[in-house]
PDB file of C-alpha atoms in Angstrom:
ATOM      1  CA  ASP I   5     -77.730 -33.613  27.585  1.00 70.00           C
ATOM      2  CA  GLN I   6     -74.356 -35.305  26.935  1.00 81.00           C
ATOM      3  CA  GLN I   7     -73.757 -34.384  23.306  1.00 92.00           C
ATOM      4  CA  VAL I   8     -70.153 -36.183  23.400  1.00 95.00           C
ATOM      5  CA  LYS I   9     -70.289 -39.697  24.956  1.00 95.00           C
ATOM      6  CA  GLN I  10     -67.604 -42.150  25.709  1.00 96.00           C
ATOM      7  CA  ASN I  11     -69.296 -45.161  26.744  1.00 92.00           C
ATOM      8  CA  SER I  12     -66.428 -47.141  27.897  1.00 95.00           C
ATOM      9  CA  PRO I  13     -65.275 -45.736  31.234  1.00 95.00           C
ATOM     10  CA  SER I  14     -61.958 -47.864  31.394  1.00 96.00           C
ATOM     11  CA  LEU I  15     -59.662 -50.103  28.699  1.00 97.00           C
ATOM     12  CA  SER I  16     -56.777 -52.433  29.602  1.00 98.00           C
ATOM     13  CA  VAL I  17     -54.539 -53.280  26.753  1.00 98.00           C
ATOM     14  CA  GLN I  18     -51.273 -55.359  26.732  1.00 98.00           C
ATOM     15  CA  GLU I  19     -48.113 -53.187  25.976  1.00 97.00           C
ATOM     16  CA  GLY I  20     -47.150 -53.411  22.340  1.00 97.00           C
ATOM     17  CA  ARG I  21     -50.888 -53.994  21.330  1.00 97.00           C
ATOM     18  CA  ILE I  22     -53.095 -51.735  19.753  1.00 98.00           C
ATOM     19  CA  SER I  23     -55.495 -49.341  22.021  1.00 98.00           C
ATOM     20  CA  ILE I  24     -58.907 -48.417  20.379  1.00 98.00           C
ATOM     21  CA  LEU I  25     -60.773 -45.560  22.191  1.00 98.00           C
ATOM     22  CA  ASN I  26     -64.168 -44.762  21.131  1.00 97.00           C
ATOM     23  CA  CYS I  27     -66.469 -41.667  21.237  1.00 97.00           C
ATOM     24  CA  ASP I  28     -69.834 -40.977  19.833  1.00 97.00           C
ATOM     25  CA  TYR I  29     -71.475 -37.592  19.155  1.00 96.00           C
ATOM     26  CA  THR I  30     -74.800 -36.211  18.524  1.00 95.00           C
ATOM     27  CA  ASN I  31     -74.396 -32.567  17.246  1.00 91.00           C
ATOM     28  CA  SER I  32     -74.059 -32.700  13.436  1.00 91.00           C
ATOM     29  CA  MET I  33     -72.639 -28.989  13.801  1.00 91.00           C
ATOM     30  CA  PHE I  34     -69.557 -30.096  15.417  1.00 93.00           C
ATOM     31  CA  ASP I  35     -66.851 -28.939  13.026  1.00 91.00           C
ATOM     32  CA  TYR I  36     -63.708 -30.182  14.779  1.00 92.00           C
ATOM     33  CA  PHE I  37     -62.874 -33.070  17.104  1.00 95.00           C
ATOM     34  CA  LEU I  38     -60.217 -33.470  19.559  1.00 95.00           C
ATOM     35  CA  TRP I  39     -58.539 -36.095  21.748  1.00 97.00           C
ATOM     36  CA  TYR I  40     -56.973 -35.027  25.363  1.00 96.00           C
ATOM     37  CA  LYS I  41     -54.985 -37.158  27.453  1.00 96.00           C
ATOM     38  CA  LYS I  42     -54.966 -36.704  31.386  1.00 93.00           C
ATOM     39  CA  TYR I  43     -52.800 -37.766  34.114  1.00 92.00           C
ATOM     40  CA  PRO I  44     -53.624 -37.543  37.634  1.00 87.00           C
ATOM     41  CA  ALA I  45     -52.975 -33.655  39.276  1.00 82.00           C
ATOM     42  CA  GLU I  46     -52.429 -32.306  35.669  1.00 87.00           C
ATOM     43  CA  GLY I  47     -54.937 -30.764  33.296  1.00 90.00           C
ATOM     44  CA  PRO I  48     -55.730 -32.235  30.116  1.00 92.00           C
ATOM     45  CA  THR I  49     -52.805 -32.226  27.493  1.00 92.00           C
ATOM     46  CA  PHE I  50     -53.750 -31.961  23.754  1.00 91.00           C
ATOM     47  CA  LEU I  51     -53.064 -35.045  21.760  1.00 95.00           C
ATOM     48  CA  ILE I  52     -54.549 -34.845  18.153  1.00 95.00           C
ATOM     49  CA  SER I  53     -57.374 -33.332  16.213  1.00 94.00           C
ATOM     50  CA  ILE I  54     -59.432 -33.797  13.205  1.00 95.00           C
ATOM     51  CA  SER I  55     -61.622 -31.574  11.010  1.00 94.00           C
ATOM     52  CA  SER I  56     -64.959 -32.463  10.113  1.00 94.00           C
ATOM     53  CA  ILE I  57     -63.826 -32.536   6.535  1.00 95.00           C
ATOM     54  CA  LYS I  58     -61.463 -35.352   6.802  1.00 96.00           C
ATOM     55  CA  ASP I  59     -61.734 -39.061   8.046  1.00 96.00           C
ATOM     56  CA  LYS I  60     -58.215 -39.939   9.383  1.00 97.00           C
ATOM     57  CA  ASN I  61     -55.763 -37.898  10.821  1.00 97.00           C
ATOM     58  CA  GLU I  62     -52.560 -39.445  11.856  1.00 97.00           C
ATOM     59  CA  ASP I  63     -49.453 -38.254  14.149  1.00 96.00           C
ATOM     60  CA  GLY I  64     -46.913 -40.845  15.194  1.00 97.00           C
ATOM     61  CA  ARG I  65     -48.426 -43.706  16.938  1.00 97.00           C
ATOM     62  CA  PHE I  66     -51.647 -41.947  17.365  1.00 98.00           C
ATOM     63  CA  THR I  67     -54.565 -41.970  14.429  1.00 98.00           C
ATOM     64  CA  VAL I  68     -57.920 -40.580  14.804  1.00 98.00           C
ATOM     65  CA  PHE I  69     -60.743 -41.878  12.753  1.00 98.00           C
ATOM     66  CA  LEU I  70     -63.868 -40.193  11.937  1.00 97.00           C
ATOM     67  CA  ASN I  71     -67.002 -41.351  10.789  1.00 97.00           C
ATOM     68  CA  LYS I  72     -69.540 -38.796  10.128  1.00 95.00           C
ATOM     69  CA  SER I  73     -72.598 -40.863   9.004  1.00 95.00           C
ATOM     70  CA  ALA I  74     -72.180 -42.946  12.336  1.00 96.00           C
ATOM     71  CA  LYS I  75     -71.320 -39.831  14.431  1.00 96.00           C
ATOM     72  CA  HIS I  76     -68.515 -41.713  15.575  1.00 97.00           C
ATOM     73  CA  LEU I  77     -64.998 -40.974  16.508  1.00 96.00           C
ATOM     74  CA  SER I  78     -62.083 -43.237  17.680  1.00 98.00           C
ATOM     75  CA  LEU I  79     -58.360 -43.137  18.686  1.00 98.00           C
ATOM     76  CA  HIS I  80     -55.767 -45.772  17.676  1.00 98.00           C
ATOM     77  CA  ILE I  81     -52.739 -45.944  19.752  1.00 98.00           C
ATOM     78  CA  VAL I  82     -50.180 -48.532  17.805  1.00 97.00           C
ATOM     79  CA  PRO I  83     -48.285 -49.645  19.711  1.00 98.00           C
ATOM     80  CA  SER I  84     -49.368 -49.156  23.074  1.00 98.00           C
ATOM     81  CA  GLN I  85     -46.833 -48.310  25.645  1.00 97.00           C
ATOM     82  CA  PRO I  86     -47.153 -47.995  29.858  1.00 96.00           C
ATOM     83  CA  GLY I  87     -46.701 -44.277  29.661  1.00 95.00           C
ATOM     84  CA  ASP I  88     -49.951 -44.168  27.680  1.00 97.00           C
ATOM     85  CA  SER I  89     -51.778 -45.049  30.845  1.00 97.00           C
ATOM     86  CA  ALA I  90     -54.132 -42.210  31.481  1.00 97.00           C
ATOM     87  CA  VAL I  91     -57.701 -40.964  31.264  1.00 96.00           C
ATOM     88  CA  TYR I  92     -58.484 -39.702  27.579  1.00 98.00           C
ATOM     89  CA  PHE I  93     -61.087 -37.446  26.752  1.00 97.00           C
ATOM     90  CA  CYS I  94     -62.676 -36.857  23.463  1.00 97.00           C
ATOM     91  CA  ALA I  95     -63.865 -33.246  22.694  1.00 95.00           C
ATOM     92  CA  ALA I  96     -65.843 -31.674  19.829  1.00 94.00           C
ATOM     93  CA  ARG I  97     -66.144 -27.949  18.756  1.00 91.00           C
ATOM     94  CA  PRO I  98     -69.575 -26.739  17.672  1.00 87.00           C
ATOM     95  CA  GLY I  99     -68.443 -24.230  15.145  1.00 77.00           C
ATOM     96  CA  ALA I 100     -68.079 -21.931  18.131  1.00 74.00           C
ATOM     97  CA  ASN I 101     -65.252 -21.389  20.836  1.00 76.00           C
ATOM     98  CA  ASN I 102     -66.159 -23.803  23.441  1.00 85.00           C
ATOM     99  CA  LEU I 103     -65.417 -27.426  23.367  1.00 89.00           C
ATOM    100  CA  PHE I 104     -67.616 -30.178  24.568  1.00 92.00           C
ATOM    101  CA  PHE I 105     -65.926 -32.865  26.431  1.00 94.00           C
ATOM    102  CA  GLY I 106     -66.896 -36.637  27.058  1.00 96.00           C
ATOM    103  CA  THR I 107     -66.511 -38.339  30.369  1.00 95.00           C
ATOM    104  CA  GLY I 108     -63.596 -39.930  29.806  1.00 96.00           C
ATOM    105  CA  THR I 109     -61.940 -43.414  29.079  1.00 97.00           C
ATOM    106  CA  ARG I 110     -59.109 -44.827  31.729  1.00 97.00           C
ATOM    107  CA  LEU I 111     -56.745 -46.537  29.565  1.00 98.00           C
ATOM    108  CA  THR I 112     -54.325 -49.055  31.240  1.00 98.00           C
ATOM    109  CA  VAL I 113     -51.471 -50.417  29.408  1.00 98.00           C
ATOM    110  CA  ILE I 114     -50.014 -53.642  30.979  1.00 97.00           C
ATOM    111  CA  PRO I 115     -46.186 -53.865  30.565  1.00 94.00           C
TER     112      PRO I 115
ATOM    113  CA  ASP S   2     -42.054 -22.989  32.074  1.00 52.00           C
ATOM    114  CA  THR S   3     -44.005 -21.583  29.042  1.00 73.00           C
ATOM    115  CA  GLY S   4     -47.302 -23.590  29.920  1.00 91.00           C
ATOM    116  CA  VAL S   5     -50.573 -22.367  31.358  1.00 95.00           C
ATOM    117  CA  SER S   6     -50.157 -21.695  35.181  1.00 96.00           C
ATOM    118  CA  GLN S   7     -52.939 -21.522  37.511  1.00 97.00           C
ATOM    119  CA  ASN S   8     -52.760 -20.215  41.136  1.00 97.00           C
ATOM    120  CA  PRO S   9     -53.828 -21.522  43.826  1.00 97.00           C
ATOM    121  CA  ARG S  10     -53.489 -25.288  42.987  1.00 96.00           C
ATOM    122  CA  HIS S  11     -55.844 -26.075  45.796  1.00 96.00           C
ATOM    123  CA  LYS S  12     -58.548 -23.915  47.922  1.00 97.00           C
ATOM    124  CA  ILE S  13     -60.599 -24.882  50.803  1.00 97.00           C
ATOM    125  CA  THR S  14     -63.133 -22.225  51.767  1.00 97.00           C
ATOM    126  CA  LYS S  15     -66.310 -22.345  53.950  1.00 97.00           C
ATOM    127  CA  ARG S  16     -69.680 -21.766  52.434  1.00 97.00           C
ATOM    128  CA  GLY S  17     -70.414 -18.204  51.875  1.00 97.00           C
ATOM    129  CA  GLN S  18     -67.201 -16.946  51.474  1.00 97.00           C
ATOM    130  CA  ASN S  19     -65.681 -15.434  48.096  1.00 98.00           C
ATOM    131  CA  VAL S  20     -62.675 -17.263  46.257  1.00 98.00           C
ATOM    132  CA  THR S  21     -60.709 -15.839  43.376  1.00 98.00           C
ATOM    133  CA  PHE S  22     -58.481 -17.941  41.124  1.00 97.00           C
ATOM    134  CA  ARG S  23     -55.938 -16.719  38.566  1.00 98.00           C
ATOM    135  CA  CYS S  24     -54.568 -18.192  35.289  1.00 98.00           C
ATOM    136  CA  ASP S  25     -51.529 -17.101  33.267  1.00 97.00           C
ATOM    137  CA  PRO S  26     -52.175 -18.228  29.727  1.00 96.00           C
ATOM    138  CA  ILE S  27     -49.328 -19.277  27.373  1.00 94.00           C
ATOM    139  CA  SER S  28     -47.856 -15.751  26.420  1.00 90.00           C
ATOM    140  CA  GLU S  29     -48.415 -15.565  22.580  1.00 87.00           C
ATOM    141  CA  HIS S  30     -52.114 -16.984  23.049  1.00 92.00           C
ATOM    142  CA  ASN S  31     -54.779 -14.498  22.711  1.00 92.00           C
ATOM    143  CA  ARG S  32     -57.617 -16.610  23.582  1.00 94.00           C
ATOM    144  CA  LEU S  33     -58.347 -17.719  27.114  1.00 95.00           C
ATOM    145  CA  TYR S  34     -61.105 -20.413  28.241  1.00 95.00           C
ATOM    146  CA  TRP S  35     -62.329 -21.306  31.882  1.00 96.00           C
ATOM    147  CA  TYR S  36     -63.809 -24.649  32.296  1.00 96.00           C
ATOM    148  CA  ARG S  37     -65.194 -26.717  35.425  1.00 96.00           C
ATOM    149  CA  GLN S  38     -64.737 -30.349  36.013  1.00 94.00           C
ATOM    150  CA  THR S  39     -66.623 -32.364  38.604  1.00 92.00           C
ATOM    151  CA  LEU S  40     -65.811 -35.849  39.572  1.00 88.00           C
ATOM    152  CA  GLY S  41     -66.440 -38.691  36.918  1.00 87.00           C
ATOM    153  CA  GLN S  42     -67.054 -35.924  34.264  1.00 90.00           C
ATOM    154  CA  GLY S  43     -65.273 -34.226  31.418  1.00 92.00           C
ATOM    155  CA  PRO S  44     -64.637 -30.366  31.584  1.00 93.00           C
ATOM    156  CA  GLU S  45     -67.444 -28.398  31.190  1.00 94.00           C
ATOM    157  CA  PHE S  46     -67.113 -24.756  29.344  1.00 93.00           C
ATOM    158  CA  LEU S  47     -67.703 -21.689  31.527  1.00 95.00           C
ATOM    159  CA  THR S  48     -66.447 -18.716  29.563  1.00 95.00           C
ATOM    160  CA  TYR S  49     -64.210 -17.538  26.831  1.00 92.00           C
ATOM    161  CA  PHE S  50     -62.257 -14.273  26.289  1.00 94.00           C
ATOM    162  CA  GLN S  51     -60.458 -12.922  23.176  1.00 92.00           C
ATOM    163  CA  ASN S  52     -57.732 -10.545  24.325  1.00 92.00           C
ATOM    164  CA  GLU S  53     -59.728  -8.498  27.029  1.00 93.00           C
ATOM    165  CA  ALA S  54     -63.033  -9.044  25.800  1.00 93.00           C
ATOM    166  CA  GLN S  55     -65.428 -11.522  27.351  1.00 92.00           C
ATOM    167  CA  LEU S  56     -67.124 -13.249  24.317  1.00 90.00           C
ATOM    168  CA  GLU S  57     -69.054 -16.096  25.576  1.00 88.00           C
ATOM    169  CA  LYS S  58     -70.642 -17.350  28.858  1.00 90.00           C
ATOM    170  CA  SER S  59     -72.159 -20.614  29.415  1.00 89.00           C
ATOM    171  CA  ARG S  60     -75.578 -20.943  31.515  1.00 86.00           C
ATOM    172  CA  LEU S  61     -73.526 -22.460  33.860  1.00 83.00           C
ATOM    173  CA  LEU S  62     -71.942 -19.207  34.794  1.00 85.00           C
ATOM    174  CA  SER S  63     -74.282 -17.977  37.324  1.00 88.00           C
ATOM    175  CA  ASP S  64     -74.325 -14.611  38.682  1.00 92.00           C
ATOM    176  CA  ARG S  65     -72.114 -15.435  41.379  1.00 95.00           C
ATOM    177  CA  PHE S  66     -69.535 -16.108  39.065  1.00 96.00           C
ATOM    178  CA  SER S  67     -67.233 -13.184  37.548  1.00 95.00           C
ATOM    179  CA  ALA S  68     -64.496 -13.665  35.035  1.00 96.00           C
ATOM    180  CA  GLU S  69     -62.009 -10.785  34.125  1.00 96.00           C
ATOM    181  CA  ARG S  70     -59.087 -10.573  31.850  1.00 96.00           C
ATOM    182  CA  PRO S  71     -58.118  -6.612  32.175  1.00 90.00           C
ATOM    183  CA  LYS S  72     -55.189  -6.442  30.137  1.00 86.00           C
ATOM    184  CA  GLY S  73     -55.752  -9.376  27.736  1.00 85.00           C
ATOM    185  CA  SER S  74     -52.946 -11.367  29.263  1.00 91.00           C
ATOM    186  CA  PHE S  75     -53.722 -13.177  32.884  1.00 96.00           C
ATOM    187  CA  SER S  76     -57.458 -13.954  33.900  1.00 97.00           C
ATOM    188  CA  THR S  77     -59.064 -14.104  37.148  1.00 97.00           C
ATOM    189  CA  LEU S  78     -62.394 -16.046  38.100  1.00 97.00           C
ATOM    190  CA  GLU S  79     -64.307 -14.859  41.221  1.00 97.00           C
ATOM    191  CA  ILE S  80     -66.969 -17.187  42.780  1.00 97.00           C
ATOM    192  CA  GLN S  81     -68.828 -15.118  45.348  1.00 97.00           C
ATOM    193  CA  ARG S  82     -70.814 -16.621  48.005  1.00 97.00           C
ATOM    194  CA  THR S  83     -69.644 -19.986  47.415  1.00 97.00           C
ATOM    195  CA  GLU S  84     -72.096 -23.039  47.842  1.00 96.00           C
ATOM    196  CA  GLN S  85     -71.008 -26.767  48.253  1.00 95.00           C
ATOM    197  CA  GLY S  86     -72.210 -27.330  44.623  1.00 94.00           C
ATOM    198  CA  ASP S  87     -69.181 -25.172  43.545  1.00 96.00           C
ATOM    199  CA  SER S  88     -66.709 -27.759  44.639  1.00 97.00           C
ATOM    200  CA  ALA S  89     -64.871 -28.752  41.485  1.00 96.00           C
ATOM    201  CA  MET S  90     -61.584 -28.429  39.867  1.00 96.00           C
ATOM    202  CA  TYR S  91     -61.552 -25.193  37.725  1.00 97.00           C
ATOM    203  CA  LEU S  92     -59.428 -25.389  34.560  1.00 97.00           C
ATOM    204  CA  CYS S  93     -58.145 -22.758  32.400  1.00 97.00           C
ATOM    205  CA  ALA S  94     -56.907 -23.134  28.738  1.00 95.00           C
ATOM    206  CA  SER S  95     -55.280 -20.629  26.120  1.00 94.00           C
ATOM    207  CA  SER S  96     -55.278 -21.056  22.394  1.00 92.00           C
ATOM    208  CA  THR S  97     -54.075 -18.913  19.587  1.00 89.00           C
ATOM    209  CA  ARG S  98     -56.400 -17.293  16.797  1.00 83.00           C
ATOM    210  CA  ASN S  99     -55.327 -19.311  14.139  1.00 83.00           C
ATOM    211  CA  LYS S 100     -56.100 -22.839  15.970  1.00 82.00           C
ATOM    212  CA  PRO S 101     -58.612 -21.668  18.611  1.00 79.00           C
ATOM    213  CA  PHE S 102     -59.511 -25.443  18.857  1.00 79.00           C
ATOM    214  CA  GLU S 103     -56.211 -26.718  20.043  1.00 85.00           C
ATOM    215  CA  GLN S 104     -56.682 -25.358  23.721  1.00 89.00           C
ATOM    216  CA  TYR S 105     -53.932 -25.996  26.028  1.00 92.00           C
ATOM    217  CA  PHE S 106     -55.082 -26.325  29.865  1.00 94.00           C
ATOM    218  CA  GLY S 107     -53.346 -25.546  32.847  1.00 95.00           C
ATOM    219  CA  PRO S 108     -53.232 -28.168  35.849  1.00 94.00           C
ATOM    220  CA  GLY S 109     -56.062 -26.403  37.204  1.00 96.00           C
ATOM    221  CA  THR S 110     -57.515 -25.107  40.714  1.00 97.00           C
ATOM    222  CA  ARG S 111     -59.431 -27.648  43.017  1.00 96.00           C
ATOM    223  CA  LEU S 112     -62.014 -25.772  45.151  1.00 97.00           C
ATOM    224  CA  THR S 113     -63.522 -27.542  48.063  1.00 97.00           C
ATOM    225  CA  VAL S 114     -66.538 -25.603  49.912  1.00 97.00           C
ATOM    226  CA  THR S 115     -66.954 -27.106  53.317  1.00 96.00           C
TER     227      THR S 115
END
């Protein structure tokens, strides 16, 4: 069963606008949430994380929001740049050492 | 280059053969993870080491799979009697004890079983 879900397989955004990537989860035991970015022929690259005790974490152009009551996570990228075009994976940790990943959303930023 | 490295990057093998992959983690990272990724899916956890001790194994890791990290540095993942269903990208990641959830991934080894 998929405990972390990314229901949008793809997203296209104009350069300079906001990109919003969404993620839903089912396991209330998850204590950390992360976003990874993946370029073709490379492994996932860690982007940003958030603890379950927080509702927002910001790092430059990237902000992650956590809504625990809705079991929903989102990543905002502002402003979007063509170099942000990649596949973005949401991941969550169930208080243990492994990560559960979503299926990814392919972001295309159009110049 | 101080990132996670994996070798080989690509491996094509015939069904029934054994294969072995190697992962070299970031040098100061004491935790090492193996994941498998198939087309259209996110990475799926296989196993985890803290130093040389293998502390966790997923039920995805069948008896044909074995992983080692003999000196707490590099790790190997062996698949015996490969099957076509083993075709996937095998990813290695490492992390520190202080931030185990921030895992840094290598480029992966793509296995094709014919």
